Coordinates of C-alpha atoms in Angstrom, one line a residue:
M1 CA -15.2 -13.5 -28.7
Q2 CA -14.6 -12.9 -25.0
V3 CA -13.6 -9.3 -25.8
E4 CA -15.6 -7.0 -28.1
V5 CA -14.9 -3.6 -29.4
E6 CA -17.4 -0.8 -30.3
K7 CA -16.4 2.5 -31.7
S8 CA -18.3 5.8 -31.7
G9 CA -16.6 8.9 -33.1
K10 CA -13.3 9.3 -31.2
V11 CA -14.3 6.8 -28.4
Y12 CA -13.1 3.2 -28.5
T13 CA -15.0 0.9 -26.0
V14 CA -13.4 -2.4 -25.1
I15 CA -15.9 -4.8 -23.6
I16 CA -15.2 -7.9 -21.5
N17 CA -18.0 -10.4 -22.2
R18 CA -17.8 -13.6 -20.2
P19 CA -21.0 -13.4 -18.1
E20 CA -20.8 -17.1 -17.1
V21 CA -17.7 -16.4 -15.0
K22 CA -18.4 -12.8 -14.0
N23 CA -16.0 -11.5 -16.7
A24 CA -13.0 -13.3 -15.1
I25 CA -9.9 -13.4 -17.3
D26 CA -8.5 -16.6 -18.7
Y27 CA -5.5 -16.8 -21.0
E28 CA -7.5 -16.2 -24.2
T29 CA -9.4 -13.3 -22.7
S30 CA -6.1 -11.7 -21.6
R31 CA -4.7 -12.1 -25.2
Q32 CA -7.8 -10.5 -26.7
L33 CA -7.7 -7.6 -24.2
A34 CA -4.1 -6.9 -25.2
E35 CA -4.9 -7.1 -28.9
A36 CA -7.8 -4.7 -28.4
F37 CA -5.7 -2.1 -26.7
R38 CA -2.9 -2.4 -29.3
A39 CA -5.5 -1.8 -31.9
F40 CA -6.8 1.3 -30.0
E41 CA -3.2 2.6 -29.7
S42 CA -2.6 2.3 -33.4
D43 CA -6.0 3.7 -34.4
G44 CA -5.4 7.4 -35.4
S45 CA -9.1 8.2 -35.2
A46 CA -9.5 7.0 -31.6
C47 CA -8.6 9.5 -28.9
A48 CA -9.8 7.8 -25.7
A49 CA -10.9 4.3 -24.7
V50 CA -13.4 2.9 -22.2
L51 CA -13.0 -0.5 -20.6
W52 CA -16.3 -2.0 -19.5
G53 CA -17.6 -5.4 -18.3
A54 CA -20.9 -6.5 -19.8
H55 CA -23.8 -7.9 -17.9
G56 CA -23.4 -5.9 -14.7
T57 CA -19.9 -6.9 -13.6
F58 CA -16.7 -5.2 -14.4
C59 CA -14.3 -8.1 -13.8
A60 CA -13.9 -10.8 -11.1
G61 CA -10.2 -11.1 -11.7
A62 CA -8.2 -14.1 -13.0
D63 CA -10.3 -17.1 -13.9
L64 CA -9.3 -19.5 -11.1
K65 CA -11.5 -22.3 -12.4
A66 CA -9.5 -22.2 -15.7
L67 CA -6.3 -22.1 -13.7
A68 CA -7.3 -25.2 -11.7
A69 CA -8.5 -27.0 -14.8
D70 CA -5.5 -26.4 -17.1
P71 CA -2.6 -24.9 -15.2
L72 CA -0.2 -25.4 -18.1
Q73 CA -2.5 -23.4 -20.5
E74 CA -3.0 -20.6 -17.9
A75 CA 0.7 -20.5 -17.1
G76 CA 1.3 -19.5 -20.7
R77 CA 0.4 -15.9 -19.8
L78 CA 3.2 -15.6 -17.2
N79 CA 6.2 -14.0 -18.7
E80 CA 9.1 -12.3 -16.8
D81 CA 9.8 -10.1 -19.8
M82 CA 8.3 -6.8 -18.8
A83 CA 8.0 -5.9 -22.4
A84 CA 5.6 -8.8 -23.0
E85 CA 1.9 -8.8 -22.2
G86 CA 0.9 -8.9 -18.5
P87 CA -0.9 -11.9 -17.1
L88 CA -4.2 -10.0 -17.5
G89 CA -3.3 -8.7 -20.9
P90 CA -2.6 -4.9 -21.2
T91 CA -1.4 -4.2 -17.7
R92 CA 2.3 -3.7 -18.7
M93 CA 1.4 -1.3 -21.5
L94 CA 1.8 2.5 -21.2
L95 CA -0.4 3.8 -24.0
S96 CA -0.1 7.3 -25.4
K97 CA -3.8 7.9 -25.0
P98 CA -6.1 7.8 -22.0
V99 CA -8.3 4.8 -20.9
I100 CA -11.3 5.1 -18.6
A101 CA -12.7 2.2 -16.6
A102 CA -16.5 2.0 -16.4
I103 CA -17.1 0.0 -13.3
S104 CA -20.4 -1.8 -12.5
G105 CA -21.0 -4.5 -9.9
Y106 CA -17.9 -6.3 -8.7
C107 CA -14.4 -5.0 -9.6
V108 CA -12.3 -7.4 -7.6
A109 CA -8.9 -9.1 -7.5
G110 CA -7.3 -8.7 -10.9
G111 CA -10.3 -6.6 -11.9
V112 CA -8.9 -3.9 -9.5
E113 CA -5.6 -4.2 -11.3
L114 CA -7.2 -3.7 -14.7
A115 CA -9.2 -0.7 -13.3
I116 CA -6.2 1.0 -11.8
W117 CA -4.2 0.4 -15.0
C118 CA -6.7 2.8 -16.6
D119 CA -6.2 6.6 -16.2
L120 CA -9.6 7.3 -14.7
R121 CA -12.4 5.3 -13.1
V122 CA -16.2 5.8 -13.2
A123 CA -18.1 3.6 -10.8
E124 CA -21.8 2.9 -10.3
E125 CA -23.1 3.7 -6.8
D126 CA -23.4 0.0 -5.8
A127 CA -20.1 -1.1 -7.2
V128 CA -17.7 -3.0 -5.0
L129 CA -13.9 -3.1 -5.3
G130 CA -11.5 -5.3 -3.4
I131 CA -8.4 -7.5 -3.4
F132 CA -10.5 -10.6 -2.9
E133 CA -7.8 -13.0 -4.0
R134 CA -6.2 -12.5 -0.6
R135 CA -8.4 -15.4 0.6
F136 CA -6.9 -17.8 -1.9
G137 CA -3.2 -17.0 -2.0
V138 CA -3.2 -15.5 -5.5
P139 CA -0.6 -12.7 -5.8
L140 CA -1.0 -9.2 -7.2
I141 CA 1.0 -9.6 -10.4
D142 CA -0.5 -7.0 -12.7
G143 CA 0.7 -3.8 -11.1
G144 CA -1.5 -3.8 -8.1
T145 CA 1.2 -3.3 -5.5
Q146 CA 2.8 -0.5 -7.5
R147 CA -0.2 1.4 -8.9
L148 CA -2.5 1.3 -5.9
P149 CA -0.3 3.1 -3.4
R150 CA 0.5 5.7 -6.1
L151 CA -3.3 6.4 -6.4
I152 CA -4.5 6.2 -2.8
G153 CA -1.4 6.3 -0.6
M154 CA 0.5 3.5 1.2
S155 CA -1.8 3.3 4.3
R156 CA -5.0 2.8 2.3
A157 CA -3.3 0.5 -0.2
L158 CA -2.0 -1.7 2.6
D159 CA -5.5 -1.8 4.1
M160 CA -7.0 -3.1 0.9
I161 CA -4.1 -5.4 0.0
L162 CA -3.6 -7.0 3.5
T163 CA -7.3 -7.4 4.5
G164 CA -8.9 -8.0 1.1
R165 CA -12.0 -6.2 2.4
P166 CA -14.7 -4.9 0.1
V167 CA -14.7 -1.2 -0.6
G168 CA -17.9 0.4 -1.8
A169 CA -18.1 3.1 -4.5
R170 CA -18.6 6.0 -2.1
E171 CA -15.6 5.1 0.0
A172 CA -13.6 4.4 -3.1
L173 CA -14.4 8.0 -4.3
E174 CA -13.4 9.4 -0.9
M175 CA -10.0 7.7 -1.0
G176 CA -9.4 8.6 -4.7
L177 CA -9.7 5.1 -6.0
V178 CA -12.4 6.1 -8.3
N179 CA -13.0 9.6 -9.9
R180 CA -16.7 9.6 -10.4
V181 CA -19.7 7.8 -8.9
V182 CA -22.9 7.6 -11.0
E183 CA -26.3 5.9 -10.7
K184 CA -26.6 2.2 -11.3
G185 CA -26.6 1.3 -15.0
L186 CA -24.9 4.5 -16.1
A187 CA -21.1 3.7 -15.8
R188 CA -20.6 3.0 -19.5
E189 CA -22.6 6.0 -20.6
A190 CA -20.8 8.3 -18.2
A191 CA -17.4 7.0 -19.1
E192 CA -18.0 7.3 -22.8
E193 CA -19.2 10.9 -22.3
L194 CA -16.0 11.6 -20.4
A195 CA -13.9 9.9 -23.1
A196 CA -15.6 12.0 -25.8
Q197 CA -14.8 15.2 -23.9
L198 CA -11.2 14.2 -23.7
G199 CA -11.2 13.5 -27.4
E200 CA -12.2 17.1 -28.1
F201 CA -9.2 18.7 -26.4
P202 CA -6.0 19.5 -28.3
Q203 CA -4.4 16.0 -28.4
T204 CA -0.7 16.8 -28.6
C205 CA -0.8 18.9 -25.4
M206 CA -3.0 16.5 -23.5
R207 CA -1.0 13.4 -24.4
N208 CA 2.4 15.1 -23.6
D209 CA 1.1 16.4 -20.2
R210 CA -0.1 12.8 -19.5
E211 CA 3.2 11.4 -20.5
A212 CA 5.1 13.8 -18.3
L213 CA 3.1 12.7 -15.3
Y214 CA 3.5 9.0 -15.9
R215 CA 7.2 9.1 -16.8
G216 CA 7.9 11.6 -14.1
I217 CA 6.8 9.3 -11.3
G218 CA 9.8 7.9 -9.5
R219 CA 12.2 10.5 -10.8
N220 CA 13.6 13.2 -8.6
F221 CA 12.0 16.6 -8.8
E222 CA 14.6 18.2 -11.0
E223 CA 14.5 15.3 -13.5
G224 CA 10.7 15.5 -13.5
L225 CA 10.8 19.2 -14.3
E226 CA 13.3 18.7 -17.1
L227 CA 11.0 16.0 -18.6
E228 CA 8.0 18.2 -18.3
Y229 CA 9.8 21.1 -20.0
K230 CA 11.0 18.9 -22.9
L231 CA 7.6 17.6 -23.6
G232 CA 6.1 21.0 -23.1
I233 CA 8.4 22.4 -25.8
K234 CA 7.3 19.7 -28.2
T235 CA 3.7 20.8 -27.6
L236 CA 4.6 24.5 -28.3
E237 CA 6.5 23.5 -31.4
S238 CA 3.5 21.6 -32.7
G239 CA 1.5 24.8 -33.1
E240 CA -1.3 23.7 -30.9
S241 CA -0.7 26.3 -28.2
V242 CA -0.6 29.2 -30.7
S243 CA -3.8 28.0 -32.3
G244 CA -5.4 27.7 -28.9
A245 CA -4.3 31.2 -27.9
G246 CA -5.9 32.5 -31.1
R247 CA -9.1 30.8 -30.3
F248 CA -9.0 32.2 -26.7
T249 CA -8.4 35.8 -27.9
S250 CA -11.4 35.4 -30.3
G251 CA -13.6 34.8 -27.3
E252 CA -13.8 31.0 -27.1
G253 CA -13.9 29.4 -23.6
K254 CA -14.8 32.6 -21.7
H255 CA -15.7 32.1 -18.0
G256 CA -14.2 28.6 -18.0
T257 CA -16.8 27.1 -20.4
F258 CA -15.8 23.9 -22.2

C-alpha cells in the first residue's frame, strides 16, 4: 500500500509511504489518498486527521517518472468534473472535519497543493516548501493558484508561483504558509497532538464555524454574515452551547485554560 492509515482515539493519520520516489504521487497513490480521506469523513469516531509523509519527506509532488513512463495511465487521474477526485486525490474535497499537514523534509510541487488543502500545517524547522514544478512546465492543477493567495496573499503567492523558489520553514511561518514550526522529527507528533486537541472541542460548533469560513470565502460580506448566522443557529439548536455555558458557570475553563 502506498497510503497507510493509523488511528489513535479521535485522530486519523494518513501516511504517504513511497520512499523510493520521495512520496511522489502517481495514479494509484492519488486513488488511495482519496479513499483514505473518504473513510475519515465517514468515520464517526474520528474528529481530526493528520496527513504525513513517511521517511523524512512530506511529498515531492506528482510522480513525473510515472507520467513519462505511462502517460495514458497517469492521464486517468485528470477529470474536468469538479465533483470527481483531483489529480492528487482529495484536493477537490471539502470535508466536514479538519485535516492537519505534518511537514518534514521537502514539501514541493503538488506536495504544496496537498499541504494547503489541509486546514493547518505543522512544519519541521528544516522543511522546505516550493513550487518546484515551475522548472518543468507542470501546471498547478490541484488548487494551488486558488488556495495559496487566500492563505498568504497575492504578492507572496505570485512570488512562489512565478519563481518556484524554495521557502524555508521559518519564512513559511512568517508569511502564514505554515502555522507551527517544530524541531526536526517532531512534525507528526505535534500535528497529532493538535488534532487530538481539536477532537476534544464541541464538534458541532467547531465544524459549523469552519464551514462558515470555507463557504463564506468569495461571497459578499452580507451573504457571508447570513451564512454564518444560519450555521450558528444550527449550533445553538444542537444544545452544545447551552451545555457549554453550564460547564463554564460551574467553573470549567477559568482564566482561559483548555
